[in-house]
Tab-separated table of C-alpha atoms in Angstrom:
chain	number	residue	atom	x	y	z
A	1	MET	CA	-0.081	24.823	-11.329
A	2	THR	CA	-3.345	25.100	-13.007
A	3	ALA	CA	-5.397	22.131	-13.927
A	4	GLY	CA	-4.773	22.897	-17.701
A	5	GLU	CA	-1.012	22.888	-17.032
A	6	ILE	CA	-1.011	19.813	-14.999
A	7	LEU	CA	-3.022	17.885	-17.805
A	8	LYS	CA	-0.715	19.195	-20.592
A	9	LYS	CA	2.279	18.101	-18.610
A	10	ALA	CA	0.639	14.728	-17.874
A	11	MET	CA	-0.043	14.205	-21.508
A	12	ALA	CA	3.462	15.158	-22.898
A	13	GLY	CA	5.282	12.669	-24.978
A	14	ARG	CA	8.937	11.522	-24.938
A	15	PRO	CA	11.365	14.498	-25.134
A	16	GLU	CA	13.554	15.070	-28.053
A	17	GLY	CA	16.743	13.209	-27.956
A	18	ALA	CA	15.101	10.436	-25.800
A	19	PRO	CA	17.091	7.149	-26.213
A	20	GLU	CA	16.026	4.227	-28.260
A	21	ARG	CA	13.826	1.776	-26.521
A	22	SER	CA	14.218	-1.960	-27.052
A	23	TRP	CA	11.329	-4.261	-25.924
A	24	LYS	CA	13.658	-5.429	-23.215
A	25	ASP	CA	14.345	-1.829	-21.957
A	26	LEU	CA	10.421	-1.207	-22.017
A	27	ALA	CA	9.700	-4.528	-19.956
A	28	LYS	CA	12.170	-3.534	-17.476
A	29	ALA	CA	11.004	0.139	-17.145
A	30	TRP	CA	7.302	-1.037	-16.809
A	31	TRP	CA	8.449	-3.525	-14.222
A	32	ARG	CA	10.041	-0.941	-12.151
A	33	CYS	CA	7.179	1.210	-12.426
A	34	ALA	CA	4.534	-1.107	-11.409
A	35	ARG	CA	6.784	-2.326	-8.526
A	36	PRO	CA	5.542	-5.927	-8.619
A	37	PRO	CA	7.494	-7.065	-5.381
A	38	PHE	CA	5.151	-4.749	-3.523
A	39	PHE	CA	2.131	-6.756	-4.470
A	40	ILE	CA	2.456	-8.808	-1.423
A	41	THR	CA	1.247	-5.858	0.462
A	42	ALA	CA	-2.307	-6.282	-1.463
A	43	ALA	CA	-2.214	-10.141	-1.262
A	44	ILE	CA	-1.868	-10.368	2.656
A	45	PRO	CA	-5.216	-8.423	3.412
A	46	VAL	CA	-7.034	-10.770	0.861
A	47	LEU	CA	-5.511	-13.846	2.571
A	48	VAL	CA	-6.476	-12.447	5.706
A	49	GLY	CA	-9.890	-12.401	4.632
A	50	LEU	CA	-9.584	-15.873	3.449
A	51	ALA	CA	-8.535	-17.051	6.862
A	52	PHE	CA	-11.424	-15.501	8.438
A	53	VAL	CA	-13.660	-17.286	5.973
A	54	MET	CA	-11.697	-20.622	6.983
A	55	ARG	CA	-12.469	-19.897	10.754
A	56	CYS	CA	-16.150	-19.436	9.890
A	57	HIS	CA	-15.999	-23.057	8.555
A	58	ILE	CA	-17.075	-21.809	5.018
A	59	PRO	CA	-16.141	-24.854	2.707
A	60	LEU	CA	-13.178	-24.093	0.081
A	61	ASP	CA	-15.090	-25.117	-2.997
A	62	GLY	CA	-14.104	-24.422	-6.630
A	63	SER	CA	-16.508	-21.395	-6.910
A	64	LEU	CA	-14.678	-19.804	-3.748
A	65	VAL	CA	-11.212	-20.468	-4.972
A	66	ALA	CA	-12.064	-18.825	-8.471
A	67	ARG	CA	-13.402	-15.770	-6.419
A	68	LEU	CA	-10.014	-15.749	-4.409
A	69	VAL	CA	-8.073	-15.689	-7.604
A	70	PHE	CA	-10.011	-12.653	-9.174
A	71	LEU	CA	-9.962	-10.875	-5.701
A	72	LEU	CA	-6.121	-11.036	-5.939
A	73	LEU	CA	-5.920	-9.972	-9.570
A	74	GLY	CA	-8.150	-6.992	-8.677
A	75	CYS	CA	-6.224	-6.051	-5.704
A	76	GLY	CA	-3.040	-6.450	-7.589
A	77	LEU	CA	-4.421	-4.142	-10.384
A	78	GLY	CA	-5.526	-1.615	-7.980
A	79	LEU	CA	-2.140	-1.336	-6.311
A	80	THR	CA	-0.638	-1.032	-9.675
A	81	ILE	CA	-2.867	2.025	-10.307
A	82	ALA	CA	-1.591	3.654	-7.218
A	83	ASN	CA	2.089	3.000	-8.201
A	84	VAL	CA	1.628	4.183	-11.738
A	85	ALA	CA	-0.429	7.243	-10.751
A	86	ASN	CA	2.095	8.061	-8.095
A	87	GLU	CA	5.090	7.879	-10.717
A	88	LEU	CA	3.234	10.211	-13.053
A	89	PHE	CA	1.761	12.812	-10.724
A	90	ASP	CA	5.019	13.118	-8.271
A	91	TYR	CA	6.710	13.928	-11.478
A	92	VAL	CA	4.273	16.279	-12.843
A	93	LEU	CA	3.839	18.118	-9.612
A	94	GLY	CA	7.678	18.424	-9.242
A	95	VAL	CA	7.942	16.231	-5.928
A	96	ASP	CA	10.481	13.740	-7.738
A	97	SER	CA	12.260	16.417	-9.634
A	98	GLN	CA	14.488	17.537	-6.858
A	99	GLU	CA	18.116	16.290	-7.016
A	100	ASP	CA	18.223	14.712	-3.573
A	101	SER	CA	14.532	13.155	-3.994
A	102	ILE	CA	14.401	9.383	-3.783
A	103	GLY	CA	11.117	8.922	-4.967
A	104	GLY	CA	9.864	7.530	-8.194
A	105	THR	CA	11.824	4.885	-10.460
A	106	GLY	CA	13.137	7.265	-12.830
A	107	VAL	CA	11.404	5.828	-15.842
A	108	ILE	CA	9.977	9.276	-16.989
A	109	GLN	CA	13.519	11.137	-16.405
A	110	SER	CA	15.414	8.657	-18.354
A	111	GLY	CA	12.934	8.995	-21.284
A	112	LEU	CA	12.023	5.173	-21.237
A	113	ILE	CA	8.337	5.980	-20.663
A	114	SER	CA	6.582	9.142	-21.510
A	115	CYS	CA	4.012	10.890	-19.246
A	116	ARG	CA	1.196	10.452	-21.757
A	117	GLU	CA	1.860	6.497	-21.777
A	118	LEU	CA	1.804	6.333	-17.981
A	119	PHE	CA	-1.467	8.372	-18.228
A	120	ILE	CA	-3.097	6.043	-20.601
A	121	ALA	CA	-1.882	3.130	-18.591
A	122	VAL	CA	-3.743	4.390	-15.563
A	123	LEU	CA	-7.034	4.783	-17.456
A	124	LEU	CA	-6.621	1.155	-18.805
A	125	LEU	CA	-5.936	-0.152	-15.289
A	126	VAL	CA	-8.921	1.741	-14.014
A	127	VAL	CA	-11.083	0.101	-16.476
A	128	ALA	CA	-9.542	-3.271	-15.843
A	129	THR	CA	-9.854	-3.072	-11.992
A	130	LEU	CA	-13.461	-1.875	-12.149
A	131	ALA	CA	-14.422	-4.754	-14.353
A	132	VAL	CA	-12.877	-7.384	-12.155
A	133	GLY	CA	-14.383	-5.570	-9.015
A	134	ILE	CA	-17.837	-5.100	-10.478
A	135	GLY	CA	-17.926	-8.609	-11.703
A	136	LEU	CA	-17.051	-9.828	-8.015
A	137	VAL	CA	-19.721	-7.676	-6.384
A	138	TYR	CA	-22.438	-9.371	-8.860
A	139	THR	CA	-21.415	-12.800	-7.517
A	140	LEU	CA	-23.027	-11.495	-4.112
A	141	PRO	CA	-26.560	-11.684	-2.850
A	142	ALA	CA	-28.473	-8.700	-4.246
A	143	GLY	CA	-28.819	-6.837	-0.706
A	144	LEU	CA	-24.952	-6.775	-0.387
A	145	ARG	CA	-24.256	-5.549	-3.842
A	146	PRO	CA	-24.869	-1.810	-3.541
A	147	VAL	CA	-22.542	-1.251	-0.507
A	148	LEU	CA	-19.716	-3.387	-2.099
A	149	LEU	CA	-20.105	-1.447	-5.373
A	150	VAL	CA	-19.813	1.918	-3.621
A	151	LEU	CA	-16.774	0.545	-1.698
A	152	THR	CA	-15.199	-0.698	-5.065
A	153	LEU	CA	-15.575	2.739	-6.762
A	154	PHE	CA	-14.101	4.440	-3.625
A	155	ALA	CA	-11.123	2.111	-3.556
A	156	VAL	CA	-10.394	2.428	-6.978
A	157	ALA	CA	-10.754	6.386	-6.924
A	158	SER	CA	-8.364	6.454	-3.787
A	159	ALA	CA	-5.805	4.648	-5.672
A	160	VAL	CA	-5.934	7.365	-8.409
A	161	PHE	CA	-6.188	10.301	-6.188
A	162	TYR	CA	-3.415	9.472	-3.710
A	163	VAL	CA	-1.205	11.847	-5.580
A	164	ALA	CA	-3.577	12.991	-8.559
A	165	PRO	CA	-5.039	16.287	-8.528
A	166	PRO	CA	-7.360	17.883	-7.207
A	167	ILE	CA	-7.741	15.626	-4.186
A	168	ARG	CA	-3.998	14.540	-3.650
A	169	TYR	CA	-4.811	13.318	-0.205
A	170	GLY	CA	-1.443	11.770	-0.008
A	171	HIS	CA	-0.033	15.311	-0.067
A	172	ARG	CA	-2.126	16.517	2.728
A	173	GLY	CA	-1.068	14.234	5.528
A	174	LEU	CA	-3.929	11.650	4.731
A	175	GLY	CA	-1.865	8.863	3.177
A	176	GLU	CA	-1.557	6.541	6.090
A	177	VAL	CA	-5.422	7.086	6.932
A	178	MET	CA	-6.595	6.232	3.579
A	179	VAL	CA	-4.160	3.433	2.886
A	180	GLY	CA	-5.238	1.841	6.173
A	181	ILE	CA	-8.940	2.227	5.249
A	182	ASN	CA	-8.571	0.885	1.802
A	183	MET	CA	-5.900	-1.954	2.163
A	184	GLY	CA	-7.116	-2.704	5.750
A	185	PHE	CA	-10.775	-2.626	6.362
A	186	ILE	CA	-11.940	-2.369	2.844
A	187	ILE	CA	-9.991	-5.163	1.397
A	188	VAL	CA	-10.009	-7.599	4.365
A	189	SER	CA	-13.765	-7.165	5.012
A	190	ALA	CA	-14.755	-7.154	1.239
A	191	SER	CA	-12.728	-10.255	0.565
A	192	ALA	CA	-14.383	-12.144	3.468
A	193	THR	CA	-17.692	-11.065	2.481
A	194	ILE	CA	-17.208	-11.956	-1.370
A	195	LEU	CA	-15.511	-15.285	-0.467
A	196	ALA	CA	-18.284	-16.198	2.348
A	197	GLN	CA	-21.092	-14.547	0.131
A	198	SER	CA	-22.198	-12.975	3.441
A	199	PHE	CA	-21.127	-10.241	5.847
A	200	ASP	CA	-19.661	-10.782	9.088
A	201	ILE	CA	-18.979	-7.578	11.451
A	202	ARG	CA	-16.277	-9.499	12.956
A	203	SER	CA	-14.229	-9.344	9.730
A	204	LEU	CA	-13.578	-5.558	10.699
A	205	GLY	CA	-11.913	-6.530	13.966
A	206	VAL	CA	-9.680	-8.884	12.151
A	207	ALA	CA	-8.762	-6.241	9.656
A	208	LEU	CA	-7.531	-3.691	12.299
A	209	PRO	CA	-4.076	-5.017	12.577
A	210	VAL	CA	-3.862	-5.010	8.785
A	211	VAL	CA	-4.852	-1.339	8.991
A	212	LEU	CA	-1.859	-0.623	11.140
A	213	MET	CA	0.557	-2.721	9.119
A	214	VAL	CA	0.039	-1.177	5.727
A	215	ALA	CA	-0.067	2.315	7.108
A	216	GLY	CA	2.950	1.463	8.847
A	217	ILE	CA	4.829	0.625	5.810
A	218	LEU	CA	3.706	3.949	4.107
A	219	TYR	CA	4.672	5.918	7.168
A	220	TYR	CA	8.241	4.544	7.229
A	221	GLN	CA	8.535	5.155	3.484
A	222	SER	CA	7.911	8.874	4.208
A	223	LEU	CA	10.588	9.164	6.854
A	224	PRO	CA	13.763	9.427	4.664
A	225	GLU	CA	12.084	12.103	2.443
A	226	ILE	CA	10.759	14.130	5.434
A	227	GLU	CA	12.576	17.057	4.383
A	228	THR	CA	12.422	16.737	0.554
A	229	ASP	CA	8.579	16.243	0.699
A	230	ALA	CA	8.328	19.511	2.841
A	231	ARG	CA	10.332	21.505	0.451
A	232	ALA	CA	8.171	20.233	-2.373
A	233	GLY	CA	5.135	21.344	-0.541
A	234	LYS	CA	3.943	17.746	-0.043
A	235	LYS	CA	2.504	17.310	3.553
A	236	THR	CA	3.011	13.851	5.194
A	237	LEU	CA	2.226	12.719	8.609
A	238	ALA	CA	5.865	12.428	9.162
A	239	ASN	CA	6.817	15.999	8.118
A	240	ILE	CA	3.884	17.392	9.988
A	241	LEU	CA	5.001	15.768	13.205
A	242	GLY	CA	8.672	16.674	12.752
A	243	LYS	CA	11.560	14.416	13.450
A	244	ASP	CA	11.271	13.967	17.082
A	245	HIS	CA	7.618	13.250	17.271
A	246	ALA	CA	7.991	11.004	13.878
A	247	LEU	CA	10.536	8.918	15.573
A	248	LEU	CA	8.263	8.483	18.794
A	249	VAL	CA	5.197	7.497	16.517
A	250	PHE	CA	7.373	4.902	14.850
A	251	ARG	CA	8.453	3.420	18.158
A	252	LEU	CA	4.810	3.132	19.270
A	253	TRP	CA	3.345	2.157	15.778
A	254	TRP	CA	4.569	-1.640	15.473
A	255	PRO	CA	4.017	-2.572	19.406
A	256	ALA	CA	0.418	-1.104	18.919
A	257	THR	CA	0.189	-3.351	15.695
A	258	TRP	CA	1.218	-6.445	17.665
A	259	CYS	CA	-1.083	-5.670	20.719
A	260	SER	CA	-4.023	-5.656	18.120
A	261	MET	CA	-3.134	-8.904	16.971
A	262	ILE	CA	-2.728	-10.522	20.386
A	263	ASN	CA	-6.129	-8.917	21.142
A	264	LEU	CA	-7.708	-11.015	18.699
A	265	PHE	CA	-6.379	-13.991	20.287
A	266	LEU	CA	-7.971	-12.863	23.584
A	267	CYS	CA	-11.111	-12.215	21.813
A	268	GLY	CA	-11.295	-15.610	20.255
A	269	LEU	CA	-10.724	-14.429	16.609
A	270	ALA	CA	-7.245	-15.933	16.205
A	271	GLY	CA	-5.243	-18.861	17.571
A	272	TRP	CA	-1.996	-18.998	19.288
A	273	PRO	CA	0.078	-18.801	16.119
A	274	VAL	CA	-0.703	-15.065	16.034
A	275	PHE	CA	1.970	-14.702	18.831
A	276	PHE	CA	4.577	-15.370	16.061
A	277	CYS	CA	4.158	-11.621	15.036
A	278	LEU	CA	6.593	-10.923	17.903
A	279	VAL	CA	9.414	-12.541	15.895
A	280	SER	CA	9.543	-9.329	13.885
A	281	ALA	CA	10.310	-7.264	16.994
A	282	PRO	CA	14.154	-7.273	16.472
A	283	LEU	CA	13.570	-5.714	13.013
A	284	TRP	CA	11.448	-2.856	14.654
A	285	TRP	CA	14.087	-2.457	17.237
A	286	LYS	CA	16.894	-2.009	14.523
A	287	ALA	CA	14.806	0.303	12.651
A	288	GLN	CA	13.883	2.779	15.333
A	289	TYR	CA	17.669	2.566	16.520
A	290	LEU	CA	18.794	3.552	12.971
A	291	ILE	CA	16.305	6.549	12.897
A	292	ALA	CA	17.436	7.740	16.497
A	293	GLU	CA	21.031	7.599	15.153
A	294	ARG	CA	20.250	9.871	12.544
A	295	GLY	CA	18.946	12.576	15.107
A	296	ASP	CA	18.568	15.867	13.373
A	297	GLY	CA	20.826	14.969	10.600
A	298	ASP	CA	19.995	13.729	6.992
A	299	TRP	CA	17.376	10.922	6.976
A	300	LEU	CA	17.727	10.158	3.287
A	301	PRO	CA	19.944	6.961	3.943
A	302	LEU	CA	17.081	5.446	5.926
A	303	ASP	CA	15.445	4.538	2.547
A	304	LYS	CA	17.847	1.574	2.230
A	305	TYR	CA	16.510	0.174	5.614
A	306	GLY	CA	13.023	0.039	4.375
A	307	TYR	CA	13.311	-3.749	4.031
A	308	LEU	CA	13.129	-3.833	7.967
A	309	VAL	CA	9.619	-2.510	8.035
A	310	ARG	CA	8.465	-4.672	5.080
A	311	LEU	CA	9.921	-7.680	6.750
A	312	CYS	CA	7.856	-6.815	9.776
A	313	TYR	CA	4.932	-6.660	7.688
A	314	LEU	CA	5.594	-10.152	6.021
A	315	ILE	CA	6.241	-11.708	9.499
A	316	SER	CA	3.453	-10.272	11.220
A	317	GLY	CA	1.004	-10.749	8.225
A	318	GLY	CA	2.036	-14.240	7.990
A	319	ALA	CA	1.298	-14.620	11.732
A	320	LEU	CA	-2.018	-13.125	11.385
A	321	ILE	CA	-3.231	-15.315	8.440
A	322	TRP	CA	-1.943	-18.436	10.214
A	323	GLY	CA	-3.575	-17.246	13.559
A	324	VAL	CA	-6.903	-16.449	12.200
A	325	ALA	CA	-7.118	-19.540	10.272
A	326	TRP	CA	-6.274	-21.746	13.197
A	327	LEU	CA	-8.990	-23.723	14.657
């Protein structure tokens, strides 16, 4: 598909015969498309940055709280860009058009939201996210602004080009790497820097478990569609590895995450509450058992068990925040 064809399809209106839309229908459709329940995945890295600032004995004054609110807003907007762009371009590129595909929310296929409306929404979200991000950057001392400005632009571009042509790094087996960098290293360290108004290299160490956790959620989400993605020409880490190796990597992923969190305790960057991450171990055990049970068969039913990994993230993320903030 040429760039012109992609743009033409991305700017298409609602098809003839599309159902009438009430305000209630539209609100529900946009809610599904934005996927607000996943906003917690962006909030936890920001809160880890806050926990690190608390560990460094930075006073929580009104100015810091205001920056925290805008950080949460900006990261939420950035995640929404990724969700809406993913909805649009996976449809345009045919990834979500297969009968057995479980990707997307179906708002385009149902005629409730047109491709053009999603395209415009992405543009508006980019402008809003950049406005918040650049505003936060300019609260920093002048010496820190250039690096944070570049990171802000990089993060916003990454949200768009996860599936958008011509980069489409999510279709080239780089989804976990880029999500880990953006939602782990960049959000945690940038949040800590903006909140404290100074950079501390130790924030990158605190970010490592977040890198593994957020990438781990994306990795599991790709497992049910390991075959449908491959048929659509979408390369993910999971279908590059193949089912046997994909299961092995999942079995190692979360134990490695917990080891990185316990290592923070050993290095003096987290208190004993970080060990509560191990409460999520039974959830991981059940998830890997369910994957193994599918064997070489159909993995699509694994989609309904994604909550197990999301709970791993919530529990481990909460333990990390508590542990890092513990003095």
